[in-house]
Coordinates of C-alpha atoms in Angstrom, one line a residue:
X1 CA 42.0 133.4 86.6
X2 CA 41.6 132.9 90.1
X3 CA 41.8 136.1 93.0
X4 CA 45.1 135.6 94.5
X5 CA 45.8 136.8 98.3
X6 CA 49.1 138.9 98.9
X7 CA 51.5 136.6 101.3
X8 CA 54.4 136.3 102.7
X9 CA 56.1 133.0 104.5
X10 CA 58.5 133.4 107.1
X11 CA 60.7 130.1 107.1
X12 CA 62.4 130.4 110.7
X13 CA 63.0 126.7 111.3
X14 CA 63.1 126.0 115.3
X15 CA 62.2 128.9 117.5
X16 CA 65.3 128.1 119.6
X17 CA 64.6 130.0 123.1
X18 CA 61.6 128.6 123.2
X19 CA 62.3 125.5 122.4
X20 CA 65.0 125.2 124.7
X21 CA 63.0 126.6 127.5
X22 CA 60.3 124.4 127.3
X23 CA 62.4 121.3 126.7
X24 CA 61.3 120.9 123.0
X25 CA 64.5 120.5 121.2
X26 CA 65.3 117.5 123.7
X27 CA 67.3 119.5 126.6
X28 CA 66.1 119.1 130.1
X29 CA 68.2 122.0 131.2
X30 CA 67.0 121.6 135.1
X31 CA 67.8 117.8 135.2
X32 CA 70.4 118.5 132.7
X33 CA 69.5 115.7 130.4
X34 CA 69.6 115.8 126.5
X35 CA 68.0 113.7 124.2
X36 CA 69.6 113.0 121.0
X37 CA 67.7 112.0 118.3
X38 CA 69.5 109.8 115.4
X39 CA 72.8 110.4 117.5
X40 CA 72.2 114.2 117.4
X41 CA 74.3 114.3 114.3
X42 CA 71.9 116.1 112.6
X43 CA 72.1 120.4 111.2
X44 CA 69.0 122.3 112.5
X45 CA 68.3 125.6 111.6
X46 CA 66.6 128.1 114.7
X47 CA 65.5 131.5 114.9
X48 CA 65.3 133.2 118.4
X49 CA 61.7 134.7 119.0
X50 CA 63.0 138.1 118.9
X51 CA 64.3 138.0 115.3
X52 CA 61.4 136.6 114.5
X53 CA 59.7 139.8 115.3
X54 CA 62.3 141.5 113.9
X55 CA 61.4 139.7 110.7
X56 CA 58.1 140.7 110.6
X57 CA 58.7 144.1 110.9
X58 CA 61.1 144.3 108.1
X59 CA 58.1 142.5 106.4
X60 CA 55.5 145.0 106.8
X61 CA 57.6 147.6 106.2
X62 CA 58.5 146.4 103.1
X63 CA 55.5 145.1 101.4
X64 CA 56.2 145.0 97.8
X65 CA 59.5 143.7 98.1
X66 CA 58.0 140.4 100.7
X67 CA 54.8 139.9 98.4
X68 CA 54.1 136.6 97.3
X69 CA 57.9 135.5 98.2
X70 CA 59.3 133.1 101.1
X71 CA 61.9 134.7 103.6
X72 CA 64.4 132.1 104.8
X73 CA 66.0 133.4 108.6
X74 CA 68.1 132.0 111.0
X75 CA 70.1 133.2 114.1
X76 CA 72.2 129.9 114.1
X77 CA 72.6 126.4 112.5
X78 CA 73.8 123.5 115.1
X79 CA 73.8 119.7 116.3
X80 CA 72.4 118.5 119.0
X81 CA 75.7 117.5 119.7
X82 CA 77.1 121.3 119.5
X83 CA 74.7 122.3 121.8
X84 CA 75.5 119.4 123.8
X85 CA 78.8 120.2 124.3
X86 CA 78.1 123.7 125.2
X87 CA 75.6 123.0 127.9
X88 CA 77.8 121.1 129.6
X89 CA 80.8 123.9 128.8
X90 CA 78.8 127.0 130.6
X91 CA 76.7 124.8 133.7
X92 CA 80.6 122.9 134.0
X93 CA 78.8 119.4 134.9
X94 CA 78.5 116.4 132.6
X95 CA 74.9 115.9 131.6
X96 CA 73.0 112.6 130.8
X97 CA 72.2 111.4 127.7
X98 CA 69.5 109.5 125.9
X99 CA 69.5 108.0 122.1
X100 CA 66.8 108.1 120.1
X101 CA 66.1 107.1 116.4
X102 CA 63.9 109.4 114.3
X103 CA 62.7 106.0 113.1
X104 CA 61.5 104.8 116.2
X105 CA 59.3 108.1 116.9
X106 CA 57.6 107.8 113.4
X107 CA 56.8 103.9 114.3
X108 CA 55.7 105.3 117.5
X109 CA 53.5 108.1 115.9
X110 CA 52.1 105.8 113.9
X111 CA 50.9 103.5 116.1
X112 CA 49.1 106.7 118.0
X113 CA 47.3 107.4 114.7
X114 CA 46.2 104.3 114.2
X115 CA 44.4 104.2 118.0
X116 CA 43.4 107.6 118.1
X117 CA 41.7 106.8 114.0
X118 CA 39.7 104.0 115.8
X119 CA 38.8 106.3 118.7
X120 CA 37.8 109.0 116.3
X121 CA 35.7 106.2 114.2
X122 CA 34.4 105.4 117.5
X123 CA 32.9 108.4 118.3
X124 CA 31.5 109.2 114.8
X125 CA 29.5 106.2 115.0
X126 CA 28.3 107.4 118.5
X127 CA 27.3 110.6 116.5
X128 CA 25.7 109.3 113.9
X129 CA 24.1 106.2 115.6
X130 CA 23.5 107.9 119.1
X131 CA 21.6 104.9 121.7
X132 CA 18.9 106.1 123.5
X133 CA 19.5 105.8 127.1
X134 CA 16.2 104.9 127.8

């Protein structure tokens, strides 16, 4: 029987003011340009940063009850299209948008992977085969 440690997971899904804030959930709130991925058709959960901490304290506090268990949290579930049309409800100006396909990223990705594996095989053989630069 193997030692177990005592855990808890905190699912938040998206931190959403930080993601907002630092243009991660494809909002360019200064140039007021969204990017919408697969049509932004798509139900995210987010969690704002404070209720994440608020999370954790509820966790501590109760440590028996949180052991070994996931918590599921969320402030809001939304589109990209929701948020959308209330960023351009509250800053009253039409903003541009962009369409991207989940599919294209992960083609993208992989491609990335695929260089960056030959870099890293690159520099392995450098370690392990180092050329004297005498």
């Amino acid at each position: 029987n193997q030692a177990r440690i005592a855990h808890t997971f905190i699912i938040t899904g998206i931190f959403l003011d930080w993601g907002f804030e630092n243009g991660f959930l494809g909002f360019d709130i200064t140039n007021r340009i969204a990017t919408l991925y697969d049509e932004g058709k798509h139900l995210v959960s987010g969690t704002t940063l404070p209720h994440i901490g608020q999370a954790v304290v509820a966790v501590l506090h109760h440590p028996q009850a949180t052991q070994n268990n996931r918590i599921y949290i969320a402030d809001t579930t939304f589109t990209q299209q929701e948020a959308l049309f209330l960023f351009e409800k509250y800053t009253k100006s039409k903003w541009t948008t962009k369409q991207v396909t989940t599919e294209s990223l992960l083609k993208q990705g992989a491609e990335m992977n695929q260089f960056r594996d030959k870099v890293l095989l690159i520099l392995l053989q450098c370690m392990i085969h180092p050329v004297s630069a005498e």
